[in-house]
Each structure stands twice: as C-alpha cells, then as structure tokens.
mmCIF file with all atom_site columns, C-alpha atoms in Angstrom:
data_model
loop_
_atom_site.group_PDB
_atom_site.id
_atom_site.type_symbol
_atom_site.label_atom_id
_atom_site.label_alt_id
_atom_site.label_comp_id
_atom_site.label_asym_id
_atom_site.label_entity_id
_atom_site.label_seq_id
_atom_site.pdbx_PDB_ins_code
_atom_site.Cartn_x
_atom_site.Cartn_y
_atom_site.Cartn_z
_atom_site.occupancy
_atom_site.B_iso_or_equiv
_atom_site.pdbx_formal_charge
_atom_site.auth_seq_id
_atom_site.auth_comp_id
_atom_site.auth_asym_id
_atom_site.auth_atom_id
_atom_site.pdbx_PDB_model_num
ATOM 1   C CA . MET A 1 1   ? -93.707 22.437 -21.343  1.00 82.00 ? 1   MET A CA 1
ATOM 2   C CA . LYS A 1 2   ? -94.928 19.580 -24.287  1.00 83.00 ? 2   LYS A CA 1
ATOM 3   C CA . ASN A 1 3   ? -97.765 21.996 -25.068  1.00 86.00 ? 3   ASN A CA 1
ATOM 4   C CA . TYR A 1 4   ? -95.266 24.470 -26.324  1.00 85.00 ? 4   TYR A CA 1
ATOM 5   C CA . TYR A 1 5   ? -92.683 22.029 -28.538  1.00 87.00 ? 5   TYR A CA 1
ATOM 6   C CA . SER A 1 6   ? -95.715 20.031 -30.111  1.00 87.00 ? 6   SER A CA 1
ATOM 7   C CA . GLN A 1 7   ? -97.771 23.202 -31.146  1.00 83.00 ? 7   GLN A CA 1
ATOM 8   C CA . ASN A 1 8   ? -97.552 23.782 -34.963  1.00 82.00 ? 8   ASN A CA 1
ATOM 9   C CA . LYS A 1 9   ? -97.446 27.809 -34.980  1.00 88.00 ? 9   LYS A CA 1
ATOM 10  C CA . LEU A 1 10  ? -93.631 27.379 -34.729  1.00 93.00 ? 10  LEU A CA 1
ATOM 11  C CA . THR A 1 11  ? -92.830 30.330 -32.734  1.00 91.00 ? 11  THR A CA 1
ATOM 12  C CA . VAL A 1 12  ? -91.181 30.703 -29.916  1.00 93.00 ? 12  VAL A CA 1
ATOM 13  C CA . THR A 1 13  ? -93.069 32.624 -27.020  1.00 93.00 ? 13  THR A CA 1
ATOM 14  C CA . SER A 1 14  ? -91.354 34.488 -24.158  1.00 94.00 ? 14  SER A CA 1
ATOM 15  C CA . ALA A 1 15  ? -93.444 32.244 -21.749  1.00 95.00 ? 15  ALA A CA 1
ATOM 16  C CA . HIS A 1 16  ? -91.675 28.827 -23.329  1.00 95.00 ? 16  HIS A CA 1
ATOM 17  C CA . LYS A 1 17  ? -88.164 30.476 -23.223  1.00 95.00 ? 17  LYS A CA 1
ATOM 18  C CA . ALA A 1 18  ? -88.967 31.213 -19.320  1.00 96.00 ? 18  ALA A CA 1
ATOM 19  C CA . LEU A 1 19  ? -90.258 27.782 -18.524  1.00 96.00 ? 19  LEU A CA 1
ATOM 20  C CA . TYR A 1 20  ? -87.238 26.604 -20.310  1.00 95.00 ? 20  TYR A CA 1
ATOM 21  C CA . ASP A 1 21  ? -84.927 28.405 -18.647  1.00 97.00 ? 21  ASP A CA 1
ATOM 22  C CA . LYS A 1 22  ? -86.650 27.683 -15.449  1.00 96.00 ? 22  LYS A CA 1
ATOM 23  C CA . THR A 1 23  ? -86.559 23.678 -16.211  1.00 96.00 ? 23  THR A CA 1
ATOM 24  C CA . VAL A 1 24  ? -82.535 24.069 -16.813  1.00 97.00 ? 24  VAL A CA 1
ATOM 25  C CA . LYS A 1 25  ? -81.971 25.640 -13.361  1.00 97.00 ? 25  LYS A CA 1
ATOM 26  C CA . GLU A 1 26  ? -84.167 23.096 -11.713  1.00 96.00 ? 26  GLU A CA 1
ATOM 27  C CA . ILE A 1 27  ? -82.622 20.150 -13.349  1.00 96.00 ? 27  ILE A CA 1
ATOM 28  C CA . LYS A 1 28  ? -78.907 21.236 -12.656  1.00 96.00 ? 28  LYS A CA 1
ATOM 29  C CA . LYS A 1 29  ? -80.337 21.923 -8.874   1.00 96.00 ? 29  LYS A CA 1
ATOM 30  C CA . GLN A 1 30  ? -81.430 18.018 -8.614   1.00 96.00 ? 30  GLN A CA 1
ATOM 31  C CA . GLU A 1 31  ? -78.600 16.679 -9.948   1.00 95.00 ? 31  GLU A CA 1
ATOM 32  C CA . LYS A 1 32  ? -76.650 18.353 -7.329   1.00 96.00 ? 32  LYS A CA 1
ATOM 33  C CA . ALA A 1 33  ? -78.985 17.200 -4.511   1.00 96.00 ? 33  ALA A CA 1
ATOM 34  C CA . ILE A 1 34  ? -79.071 13.712 -6.150   1.00 95.00 ? 34  ILE A CA 1
ATOM 35  C CA . ALA A 1 35  ? -75.363 13.309 -6.087   1.00 95.00 ? 35  ALA A CA 1
ATOM 36  C CA . LYS A 1 36  ? -75.344 13.835 -2.509   1.00 94.00 ? 36  LYS A CA 1
ATOM 37  C CA . LEU A 1 37  ? -77.627 10.625 -1.834   1.00 94.00 ? 37  LEU A CA 1
ATOM 38  C CA . PRO A 1 38  ? -76.275 7.361  -0.909   1.00 93.00 ? 38  PRO A CA 1
ATOM 39  C CA . ALA A 1 39  ? -75.866 5.576  -4.478   1.00 92.00 ? 39  ALA A CA 1
ATOM 40  C CA . LYS A 1 40  ? -78.659 2.881  -3.569   1.00 91.00 ? 40  LYS A CA 1
ATOM 41  C CA . TYR A 1 41  ? -80.950 6.006  -2.779   1.00 93.00 ? 41  TYR A CA 1
ATOM 42  C CA . ARG A 1 42  ? -80.436 7.569  -6.490   1.00 94.00 ? 42  ARG A CA 1
ATOM 43  C CA . THR A 1 43  ? -82.384 5.242  -8.777   1.00 94.00 ? 43  THR A CA 1
ATOM 44  C CA . LYS A 1 44  ? -85.863 6.784  -8.266   1.00 93.00 ? 44  LYS A CA 1
ATOM 45  C CA . PRO A 1 45  ? -84.980 10.594 -8.350   1.00 93.00 ? 45  PRO A CA 1
ATOM 46  C CA . ASN A 1 46  ? -82.666 9.901  -11.359  1.00 94.00 ? 46  ASN A CA 1
ATOM 47  C CA . ALA A 1 47  ? -85.573 8.078  -13.140  1.00 94.00 ? 47  ALA A CA 1
ATOM 48  C CA . ALA A 1 48  ? -87.892 11.236 -12.322  1.00 92.00 ? 48  ALA A CA 1
ATOM 49  C CA . LEU A 1 49  ? -85.514 13.661 -13.501  1.00 95.00 ? 49  LEU A CA 1
ATOM 50  C CA . LYS A 1 50  ? -84.993 11.623 -16.870  1.00 95.00 ? 50  LYS A CA 1
ATOM 51  C CA . THR A 1 51  ? -88.156 12.400 -17.730  1.00 93.00 ? 51  THR A CA 1
ATOM 52  C CA . THR A 1 52  ? -87.891 16.105 -17.037  1.00 95.00 ? 52  THR A CA 1
ATOM 53  C CA . LYS A 1 53  ? -84.977 16.091 -19.060  1.00 96.00 ? 53  LYS A CA 1
ATOM 54  C CA . ILE A 1 54  ? -86.825 14.566 -22.408  1.00 96.00 ? 54  ILE A CA 1
ATOM 55  C CA . TYR A 1 55  ? -88.740 17.501 -21.820  1.00 95.00 ? 55  TYR A CA 1
ATOM 56  C CA . ARG A 1 56  ? -85.992 19.862 -21.913  1.00 96.00 ? 56  ARG A CA 1
ATOM 57  C CA . ASP A 1 57  ? -84.233 18.374 -24.453  1.00 97.00 ? 57  ASP A CA 1
ATOM 58  C CA . ASN A 1 58  ? -87.042 18.324 -26.813  1.00 96.00 ? 58  ASN A CA 1
ATOM 59  C CA . SER A 1 59  ? -88.183 21.892 -25.974  1.00 96.00 ? 59  SER A CA 1
ATOM 60  C CA . LEU A 1 60  ? -84.756 22.764 -27.008  1.00 97.00 ? 60  LEU A CA 1
ATOM 61  C CA . ALA A 1 61  ? -84.692 20.910 -30.176  1.00 97.00 ? 61  ALA A CA 1
ATOM 62  C CA . TYR A 1 62  ? -88.001 23.049 -30.884  1.00 97.00 ? 62  TYR A CA 1
ATOM 63  C CA . MET A 1 63  ? -86.385 26.287 -30.375  1.00 97.00 ? 63  MET A CA 1
ATOM 64  C CA . ASN A 1 64  ? -83.208 25.457 -32.424  1.00 97.00 ? 64  ASN A CA 1
ATOM 65  C CA . GLY A 1 65  ? -84.956 23.944 -35.397  1.00 97.00 ? 65  GLY A CA 1
ATOM 66  C CA . ILE A 1 66  ? -87.057 27.430 -35.516  1.00 97.00 ? 66  ILE A CA 1
ATOM 67  C CA . LYS A 1 67  ? -83.957 29.382 -35.042  1.00 97.00 ? 67  LYS A CA 1
ATOM 68  C CA . ALA A 1 68  ? -82.369 27.562 -38.007  1.00 98.00 ? 68  ALA A CA 1
ATOM 69  C CA . GLY A 1 69  ? -85.247 27.814 -39.794  1.00 98.00 ? 69  GLY A CA 1
ATOM 70  C CA . ASP A 1 70  ? -85.354 31.839 -39.524  1.00 97.00 ? 70  ASP A CA 1
ATOM 71  C CA . ASP A 1 71  ? -82.025 32.056 -40.463  1.00 97.00 ? 71  ASP A CA 1
ATOM 72  C CA . LEU A 1 72  ? -82.740 30.133 -43.523  1.00 98.00 ? 72  LEU A CA 1
ATOM 73  C CA . VAL A 1 73  ? -85.606 32.636 -44.408  1.00 98.00 ? 73  VAL A CA 1
ATOM 74  C CA . SER A 1 74  ? -83.270 35.433 -44.278  1.00 98.00 ? 74  SER A CA 1
ATOM 75  C CA . ALA A 1 75  ? -80.423 33.941 -46.157  1.00 98.00 ? 75  ALA A CA 1
ATOM 76  C CA . ASN A 1 76  ? -83.188 33.211 -48.748  1.00 98.00 ? 76  ASN A CA 1
ATOM 77  C CA . LYS A 1 77  ? -84.449 36.550 -48.909  1.00 98.00 ? 77  LYS A CA 1
ATOM 78  C CA . LYS A 1 78  ? -81.134 38.207 -49.041  1.00 98.00 ? 78  LYS A CA 1
ATOM 79  C CA . LEU A 1 79  ? -79.754 35.652 -51.807  1.00 98.00 ? 79  LEU A CA 1
ATOM 80  C CA . THR A 1 80  ? -83.037 36.619 -53.790  1.00 97.00 ? 80  THR A CA 1
ATOM 81  C CA . GLY A 1 81  ? -82.540 40.096 -53.350  1.00 97.00 ? 81  GLY A CA 1
ATOM 82  C CA . TYR A 1 82  ? -79.392 39.767 -55.200  1.00 97.00 ? 82  TYR A CA 1
ATOM 83  C CA . LEU A 1 83  ? -81.336 37.911 -58.051  1.00 96.00 ? 83  LEU A CA 1
ATOM 84  C CA . ILE A 1 84  ? -84.311 40.538 -58.351  1.00 96.00 ? 84  ILE A CA 1
ATOM 85  C CA . ALA A 1 85  ? -81.675 43.321 -58.450  1.00 96.00 ? 85  ALA A CA 1
ATOM 86  C CA . GLY A 1 86  ? -79.528 41.626 -61.013  1.00 95.00 ? 86  GLY A CA 1
ATOM 87  C CA . THR A 1 87  ? -76.569 41.514 -58.926  1.00 96.00 ? 87  THR A CA 1
ATOM 88  C CA . LEU A 1 88  ? -74.009 39.269 -60.016  1.00 96.00 ? 88  LEU A CA 1
ATOM 89  C CA . ASN A 1 89  ? -70.619 38.995 -58.436  1.00 97.00 ? 89  ASN A CA 1
ATOM 90  C CA . ASP A 1 90  ? -68.673 36.917 -55.486  1.00 96.00 ? 90  ASP A CA 1
ATOM 91  C CA . THR A 1 91  ? -70.857 37.978 -53.324  1.00 98.00 ? 91  THR A CA 1
ATOM 92  C CA . THR A 1 92  ? -73.905 36.364 -54.818  1.00 98.00 ? 92  THR A CA 1
ATOM 93  C CA . LEU A 1 93  ? -71.800 33.078 -55.235  1.00 97.00 ? 93  LEU A CA 1
ATOM 94  C CA . THR A 1 94  ? -71.121 33.108 -51.556  1.00 98.00 ? 94  THR A CA 1
ATOM 95  C CA . LEU A 1 95  ? -74.522 33.702 -50.353  1.00 98.00 ? 95  LEU A CA 1
ATOM 96  C CA . TYR A 1 96  ? -75.610 30.819 -52.721  1.00 98.00 ? 96  TYR A CA 1
ATOM 97  C CA . ASN A 1 97  ? -73.207 28.272 -51.358  1.00 98.00 ? 97  ASN A CA 1
ATOM 98  C CA . ASN A 1 98  ? -74.381 29.517 -47.805  1.00 98.00 ? 98  ASN A CA 1
ATOM 99  C CA . LEU A 1 99  ? -77.905 28.701 -48.689  1.00 98.00 ? 99  LEU A CA 1
ATOM 100 C CA . ILE A 1 100 ? -77.228 25.189 -49.555  1.00 98.00 ? 100 ILE A CA 1
ATOM 101 C CA . ASN A 1 101 ? -75.263 24.576 -46.384  1.00 98.00 ? 101 ASN A CA 1
ATOM 102 C CA . GLN A 1 102 ? -77.905 26.320 -44.390  1.00 98.00 ? 102 GLN A CA 1
ATOM 103 C CA . ILE A 1 103 ? -80.433 23.793 -46.112  1.00 98.00 ? 103 ILE A CA 1
ATOM 104 C CA . THR A 1 104 ? -78.515 20.782 -44.824  1.00 98.00 ? 104 THR A CA 1
ATOM 105 C CA . ILE A 1 105 ? -78.264 22.509 -41.207  1.00 98.00 ? 105 ILE A CA 1
ATOM 106 C CA . VAL A 1 106 ? -81.917 23.060 -41.053  1.00 98.00 ? 106 VAL A CA 1
ATOM 107 C CA . GLU A 1 107 ? -82.879 19.768 -42.271  1.00 98.00 ? 107 GLU A CA 1
ATOM 108 C CA . SER A 1 108 ? -80.708 18.017 -39.619  1.00 98.00 ? 108 SER A CA 1
ATOM 109 C CA . LYS A 1 109 ? -82.031 20.108 -36.618  1.00 98.00 ? 109 LYS A CA 1
ATOM 110 C CA . ILE A 1 110 ? -86.061 19.533 -37.986  1.00 98.00 ? 110 ILE A CA 1
ATOM 111 C CA . LYS A 1 111 ? -85.345 15.566 -37.725  1.00 97.00 ? 111 LYS A CA 1
ATOM 112 C CA . LYS A 1 112 ? -84.736 16.338 -34.045  1.00 97.00 ? 112 LYS A CA 1
ATOM 113 C CA . MET A 1 113 ? -88.098 18.295 -33.530  1.00 96.00 ? 113 MET A CA 1
ATOM 114 C CA . TYR A 1 114 ? -90.892 16.365 -31.622  1.00 93.00 ? 114 TYR A CA 1
ATOM 115 C CA . SER A 1 115 ? -93.642 15.151 -33.689  1.00 92.00 ? 115 SER A CA 1
ATOM 116 C CA . LYS A 1 116 ? -94.081 14.244 -37.238  1.00 94.00 ? 116 LYS A CA 1
ATOM 117 C CA . ASP A 1 117 ? -96.469 16.750 -37.855  1.00 94.00 ? 117 ASP A CA 1
ATOM 118 C CA . VAL A 1 118 ? -94.433 19.573 -36.193  1.00 96.00 ? 118 VAL A CA 1
ATOM 119 C CA . GLN A 1 119 ? -91.251 18.528 -38.736  1.00 97.00 ? 119 GLN A CA 1
ATOM 120 C CA . LYS A 1 120 ? -93.725 18.431 -41.574  1.00 96.00 ? 120 LYS A CA 1
ATOM 121 C CA . ILE A 1 121 ? -94.797 21.530 -40.902  1.00 96.00 ? 121 ILE A CA 1
ATOM 122 C CA . ALA A 1 122 ? -91.237 23.048 -40.330  1.00 97.00 ? 122 ALA A CA 1
ATOM 123 C CA . THR A 1 123 ? -90.223 21.597 -43.702  1.00 98.00 ? 123 THR A CA 1
ATOM 124 C CA . GLY A 1 124 ? -93.033 23.104 -45.616  1.00 97.00 ? 124 GLY A CA 1
ATOM 125 C CA . LYS A 1 125 ? -92.139 26.558 -44.112  1.00 97.00 ? 125 LYS A CA 1
ATOM 126 C CA . TYR A 1 126 ? -88.303 26.640 -44.327  1.00 98.00 ? 126 TYR A CA 1
ATOM 127 C CA . VAL A 1 127 ? -86.724 23.942 -46.522  1.00 98.00 ? 127 VAL A CA 1
ATOM 128 C CA . THR A 1 128 ? -89.149 23.675 -49.322  1.00 98.00 ? 128 THR A CA 1
ATOM 129 C CA . PRO A 1 129 ? -88.957 27.468 -50.530  1.00 97.00 ? 129 PRO A CA 1
ATOM 130 C CA . ALA A 1 130 ? -85.371 27.503 -49.741  1.00 98.00 ? 130 ALA A CA 1
ATOM 131 C CA . ASN A 1 131 ? -84.949 23.973 -52.123  1.00 97.00 ? 131 ASN A CA 1
ATOM 132 C CA . THR A 1 132 ? -86.972 26.155 -54.863  1.00 95.00 ? 132 THR A CA 1
ATOM 133 C CA . SER A 1 133 ? -84.407 29.170 -54.769  1.00 95.00 ? 133 SER A CA 1
ATOM 134 C CA . LYS A 1 134 ? -81.536 26.567 -54.707  1.00 95.00 ? 134 LYS A CA 1
ATOM 135 C CA . LYS A 1 135 ? -82.916 25.266 -57.949  1.00 93.00 ? 135 LYS A CA 1
ATOM 136 C CA . ASN A 1 136 ? -84.053 28.270 -59.987  1.00 91.00 ? 136 ASN A CA 1
ATOM 137 C CA . ILE A 1 137 ? -81.103 30.456 -58.864  1.00 94.00 ? 137 ILE A CA 1
ATOM 138 C CA . GLY A 1 138 ? -78.600 27.550 -59.686  1.00 93.00 ? 138 GLY A CA 1
ATOM 139 C CA . TYR A 1 139 ? -79.341 27.618 -63.513  1.00 91.00 ? 139 TYR A CA 1
ATOM 140 C CA . ASP A 1 140 ? -78.764 31.474 -63.586  1.00 93.00 ? 140 ASP A CA 1
ATOM 141 C CA . LEU A 1 141 ? -75.766 31.075 -61.388  1.00 95.00 ? 141 LEU A CA 1
ATOM 142 C CA . ALA A 1 142 ? -74.463 28.055 -63.485  1.00 93.00 ? 142 ALA A CA 1
ATOM 143 C CA . ARG A 1 143 ? -74.624 30.486 -66.646  1.00 94.00 ? 143 ARG A CA 1
ATOM 144 C CA . TYR A 1 144 ? -72.794 33.115 -64.728  1.00 96.00 ? 144 TYR A CA 1
ATOM 145 C CA . GLU A 1 145 ? -69.873 31.098 -63.790  1.00 96.00 ? 145 GLU A CA 1
ATOM 146 C CA . LEU A 1 146 ? -69.434 29.600 -67.589  1.00 97.00 ? 146 LEU A CA 1
ATOM 147 C CA . LEU A 1 147 ? -69.588 33.553 -68.904  1.00 97.00 ? 147 LEU A CA 1
ATOM 148 C CA . LEU A 1 148 ? -66.922 33.912 -66.020  1.00 97.00 ? 148 LEU A CA 1
ATOM 149 C CA . ILE A 1 149 ? -64.506 31.379 -67.895  1.00 97.00 ? 149 ILE A CA 1
ATOM 150 C CA . MET A 1 150 ? -65.142 32.583 -70.928  1.00 97.00 ? 150 MET A CA 1
ATOM 151 C CA . GLU A 1 151 ? -64.272 36.155 -69.978  1.00 96.00 ? 151 GLU A CA 1
ATOM 152 C CA . ASN A 1 152 ? -60.844 34.584 -68.670  1.00 97.00 ? 152 ASN A CA 1
ATOM 153 C CA . ASP A 1 153 ? -60.363 32.512 -71.657  1.00 96.00 ? 153 ASP A CA 1
ATOM 154 C CA . LEU A 1 154 ? -60.373 35.896 -73.827  1.00 95.00 ? 154 LEU A CA 1
ATOM 155 C CA . ASP A 1 155 ? -57.960 37.267 -71.678  1.00 93.00 ? 155 ASP A CA 1
ATOM 156 C CA . ASN A 1 156 ? -55.669 34.478 -72.632  1.00 94.00 ? 156 ASN A CA 1
ATOM 157 C CA . GLY A 1 157 ? -56.374 34.194 -76.106  1.00 92.00 ? 157 GLY A CA 1
ATOM 158 C CA . ASN A 1 158 ? -58.473 30.731 -76.039  1.00 94.00 ? 158 ASN A CA 1
ATOM 159 C CA . TYR A 1 159 ? -60.652 32.099 -78.443  1.00 94.00 ? 159 TYR A CA 1
ATOM 160 C CA . ASP A 1 160 ? -61.644 28.363 -79.701  1.00 94.00 ? 160 ASP A CA 1
ATOM 161 C CA . GLU A 1 161 ? -62.695 27.469 -76.358  1.00 95.00 ? 161 GLU A CA 1
ATOM 162 C CA . VAL A 1 162 ? -64.854 30.596 -75.945  1.00 95.00 ? 162 VAL A CA 1
ATOM 163 C CA . LYS A 1 163 ? -66.521 29.916 -79.137  1.00 94.00 ? 163 LYS A CA 1
ATOM 164 C CA . ALA A 1 164 ? -67.534 26.206 -77.746  1.00 95.00 ? 164 ALA A CA 1
ATOM 165 C CA . ASN A 1 165 ? -68.500 27.733 -74.059  1.00 95.00 ? 165 ASN A CA 1
ATOM 166 C CA . ILE A 1 166 ? -70.980 29.679 -76.281  1.00 94.00 ? 166 ILE A CA 1
ATOM 167 C CA . SER A 1 167 ? -72.432 27.089 -77.767  1.00 90.00 ? 167 SER A CA 1
ATOM 168 C CA . ASN A 1 168 ? -72.756 25.570 -74.289  1.00 91.00 ? 168 ASN A CA 1
ATOM 169 C CA . TYR A 1 169 ? -73.995 28.612 -72.879  1.00 91.00 ? 169 TYR A CA 1
ATOM 170 C CA . GLU A 1 170 ? -76.684 28.683 -75.117  1.00 83.00 ? 170 GLU A CA 1
ATOM 171 C CA . LYS A 1 171 ? -78.135 25.226 -74.418  1.00 83.00 ? 171 LYS A CA 1
ATOM 172 C CA . LEU A 1 172 ? -78.723 26.377 -70.624  1.00 81.00 ? 172 LEU A CA 1
ATOM 173 C CA . PHE A 1 173 ? -81.844 27.613 -69.894  1.00 71.00 ? 173 PHE A CA 1
ATOM 174 C CA . SER A 1 174 ? -83.986 28.352 -66.616  1.00 67.00 ? 174 SER A CA 1
ATOM 175 C CA . THR A 1 175 ? -87.723 27.432 -66.182  1.00 67.00 ? 175 THR A CA 1
ATOM 176 C CA . TYR A 1 176 ? -87.639 30.559 -64.184  1.00 72.00 ? 176 TYR A CA 1
ATOM 177 C CA . SER A 1 177 ? -85.050 33.783 -64.491  1.00 77.00 ? 177 SER A CA 1
ATOM 178 C CA . TYR A 1 178 ? -85.328 37.368 -62.599  1.00 90.00 ? 178 TYR A CA 1
ATOM 179 C CA . LYS A 1 179 ? -85.813 39.763 -65.177  1.00 92.00 ? 179 LYS A CA 1
ATOM 180 C CA . ASN A 1 180 ? -82.847 42.219 -63.838  1.00 95.00 ? 180 ASN A CA 1
ATOM 181 C CA . THR A 1 181 ? -80.533 39.083 -63.796  1.00 95.00 ? 181 THR A CA 1
ATOM 182 C CA . GLU A 1 182 ? -81.575 38.086 -67.646  1.00 93.00 ? 182 GLU A CA 1
ATOM 183 C CA . ILE A 1 183 ? -80.549 41.437 -68.866  1.00 94.00 ? 183 ILE A CA 1
ATOM 184 C CA . GLN A 1 184 ? -77.438 41.216 -66.909  1.00 95.00 ? 184 GLN A CA 1
ATOM 185 C CA . LEU A 1 185 ? -76.360 37.830 -68.427  1.00 95.00 ? 185 LEU A CA 1
ATOM 186 C CA . SER A 1 186 ? -77.548 38.638 -71.518  1.00 94.00 ? 186 SER A CA 1
ATOM 187 C CA . ASN A 1 187 ? -75.386 41.672 -71.616  1.00 96.00 ? 187 ASN A CA 1
ATOM 188 C CA . MET A 1 188 ? -72.135 39.990 -70.579  1.00 96.00 ? 188 MET A CA 1
ATOM 189 C CA . LEU A 1 189 ? -72.679 37.327 -73.408  1.00 96.00 ? 189 LEU A CA 1
ATOM 190 C CA . GLN A 1 190 ? -73.073 39.956 -76.080  1.00 96.00 ? 190 GLN A CA 1
ATOM 191 C CA . ALA A 1 191 ? -69.910 41.720 -74.559  1.00 96.00 ? 191 ALA A CA 1
ATOM 192 C CA . ILE A 1 192 ? -68.295 38.363 -74.772  1.00 96.00 ? 192 ILE A CA 1
ATOM 193 C CA . LYS A 1 193 ? -69.072 38.055 -78.265  1.00 95.00 ? 193 LYS A CA 1
ATOM 194 C CA . ASP A 1 194 ? -68.351 41.678 -79.473  1.00 95.00 ? 194 ASP A CA 1
ATOM 195 C CA . GLU A 1 195 ? -64.861 41.197 -77.834  1.00 94.00 ? 195 GLU A CA 1
ATOM 196 C CA . LEU A 1 196 ? -64.300 38.224 -79.422  1.00 93.00 ? 196 LEU A CA 1
ATOM 197 C CA . LEU A 1 197 ? -65.042 39.352 -82.758  1.00 90.00 ? 197 LEU A CA 1
ATOM 198 C CA . GLN A 1 198 ? -62.319 42.350 -82.351  1.00 90.00 ? 198 GLN A CA 1
ATOM 199 C CA . LEU A 1 199 ? -59.680 39.759 -80.878  1.00 82.00 ? 199 LEU A CA 1
ATOM 200 C CA . GLU A 1 200 ? -59.784 37.023 -82.815  1.00 70.00 ? 200 GLU A CA 1
ATOM 201 C CA . PRO A 1 201 ? -57.174 37.139 -85.881  1.00 66.00 ? 201 PRO A CA 1
ATOM 202 C CA . GLU A 1 202 ? -58.913 37.164 -89.240  1.00 62.00 ? 202 GLU A CA 1
ATOM 203 C CA . GLU A 1 203 ? -58.419 34.206 -91.620  1.00 60.00 ? 203 GLU A CA 1
ATOM 204 C CA . PRO A 1 204 ? -55.567 35.269 -94.028  1.00 57.00 ? 204 PRO A CA 1
ATOM 205 C CA . GLU A 1 205 ? -56.984 35.692 -97.846  1.00 59.00 ? 205 GLU A CA 1
ATOM 206 C CA . GLN A 1 206 ? -56.113 32.934 -100.025 1.00 59.00 ? 206 GLN A CA 1
ATOM 207 C CA . PRO A 1 207 ? -54.548 33.769 -103.150 1.00 62.00 ? 207 PRO A CA 1
ATOM 208 C CA . GLU A 1 208 ? -55.815 33.149 -106.384 1.00 65.00 ? 208 GLU A CA 1
ATOM 209 C CA . PRO A 1 209 ? -54.159 29.710 -108.354 1.00 63.00 ? 209 PRO A CA 1
ATOM 210 C CA . ILE A 1 210 ? -51.931 30.962 -111.135 1.00 63.00 ? 210 ILE A CA 1
ATOM 211 C CA . GLU A 1 211 ? -52.880 29.031 -114.188 1.00 62.00 ? 211 GLU A CA 1
ATOM 212 C CA . GLU A 1 212 ? -49.651 26.823 -115.377 1.00 59.00 ? 212 GLU A CA 1
ATOM 213 C CA . PRO A 1 213 ? -48.864 26.523 -119.037 1.00 59.00 ? 213 PRO A CA 1
ATOM 214 C CA . GLY A 1 214 ? -51.087 23.279 -120.683 1.00 57.00 ? 214 GLY A CA 1
ATOM 215 C CA . ASP A 1 215 ? -53.706 23.854 -118.038 1.00 53.00 ? 215 ASP A CA 1
ATOM 216 C CA . SER A 1 216 ? -56.180 25.808 -120.695 1.00 50.00 ? 216 SER A CA 1
ATOM 217 C CA . ASP A 1 217 ? -58.725 23.692 -121.735 1.00 52.00 ? 217 ASP A CA 1
ATOM 218 C CA . THR A 1 218 ? -58.098 25.373 -125.087 1.00 51.00 ? 218 THR A CA 1
ATOM 219 C CA . ALA A 1 219 ? -56.072 23.698 -127.788 1.00 47.00 ? 219 ALA A CA 1
ATOM 220 C CA . PRO A 1 220 ? -52.859 25.667 -128.713 1.00 48.00 ? 220 PRO A CA 1
ATOM 221 C CA . GLU A 1 221 ? -53.278 27.003 -132.491 1.00 50.00 ? 221 GLU A CA 1
ATOM 222 C CA . ALA A 1 222 ? -51.138 24.998 -135.163 1.00 45.00 ? 222 ALA A CA 1
ATOM 223 C CA . ILE A 1 223 ? -47.892 26.691 -136.154 1.00 43.00 ? 223 ILE A CA 1
ATOM 224 C CA . GLU A 1 224 ? -47.586 27.802 -139.746 1.00 48.00 ? 224 GLU A CA 1
ATOM 225 C CA . GLY A 1 225 ? -45.978 25.732 -141.944 1.00 46.00 ? 225 GLY A CA 1
ATOM 226 C CA . ASP A 1 226 ? -46.151 22.430 -139.677 1.00 46.00 ? 226 ASP A CA 1
ATOM 227 C CA . SER A 1 227 ? -48.579 21.297 -141.755 1.00 42.00 ? 227 SER A CA 1
ATOM 228 C CA . ALA A 1 228 ? -47.038 21.648 -144.982 1.00 43.00 ? 228 ALA A CA 1
ATOM 229 C CA . ALA A 1 229 ? -46.455 18.532 -147.160 1.00 43.00 ? 229 ALA A CA 1
ATOM 230 C CA . HIS A 1 230 ? -43.076 18.070 -147.948 1.00 46.00 ? 230 HIS A CA 1
#
C-alpha cells in the first residue's frame, strides 16, 4: 500500500482504492479476533496490527489530500470563470470566500500526507495556483465592494463620502486584471460619477457685493460755493 500513497503522480487508482477497502475490512476482522484472546496474548497481534493501521491511515490521508485538492482546483476554475466573463455579484463574492476557506482545508490535509516530497508536489499543484487567484482576484473584488459602498452612499445622499471613496478607488490597482472584469468595474465607476453629478445639489450663486457710500476711491466733487471767501 505504501507504493500507492508515496508516489508523486497525485492520483488515486481503482487498485489503490480496492486495496484500501480490503485493508480496512481486514483490520476490523483482526480486531474482533484479537478481542476474543486472553489479555496476555493480545500484545503481539496488536503490535502487528498497528503497522497495518499506519498504512491504512497514510493511505486515507493521501486520498483525502487529493480529493480536497481536486475540489480546490474546481473551485478556483469556477471563480476564475466569473472574472473572465466580467460577472461581479454576490455569487462571485461567495465563491471567493469559499476559495479562501478551501485553501485552508487543503493545506491542513496536505500536512497529513506521507513524505515531504508528496506534500511539496501537492502544494505546488493545488495550493499555489489558488493562492495566486486569491491575490489577483482579491484586488478586483476589493474595488467592486468599494463601488457597492459608493452606490449605497449615493442612495442615502452621502455625497461627500462618495467623493472621498472615488479618490480612494483610484488609488487601488491590480497587477493583473481580467479584461471583462476591468470593463465592468470601469462602467460601474462611471455610472456613479454620472449619477453624483445629477444628484449633488449645485452651489448657490454668490450675489455681487453692493458698493456702500464712501467705498469709492474717487473723491467727491466740491460743492459750489463751499470754497468762497467770506
């Protein structure tokens, strides 16, 4: 059985599964037989059975790691499909959070797999690509969620907050973005800017100041007769 769970192809063959199932049944059979023996005669058969149990456990850990890894690959592919199509909605956010959770699950299962070599290969095949997607897509979804906040602020008349977040949004950038997703984000931002211009109250026009008497720089003309000698 060790030949199956120590190989680097990361596949579970029908022969491997059949041998595992057979081993599980045999262990249960032996446990029942040992339990019928007097206590003083159980030590040696239990010791022999312990080795078989280790093979069983290592085999199961290998299969569980591959199953979880394959599920992670599928989750990554599904999420990426949404970004390629430029589909941003609640489902996209849910798929992203599921990907993050699945990464953690796979990492824990890989640690239980037999041999460091197998663990390294499994990490490279399953975890590394998922972490890359987590990072790249995370930038896009952070911008998307900020746009949702701006839309909500628009509905509630919080125009100053919208202006501030537009400035914050333009500081965010992604080292990699999917074309259709970038188009979708740009369209959402432009729609927010357009609506802000329509909804934000205009500044009232300031009236021109009225000149008060005496404010003129021109000296008043002398009144005729004031300068006559008496």
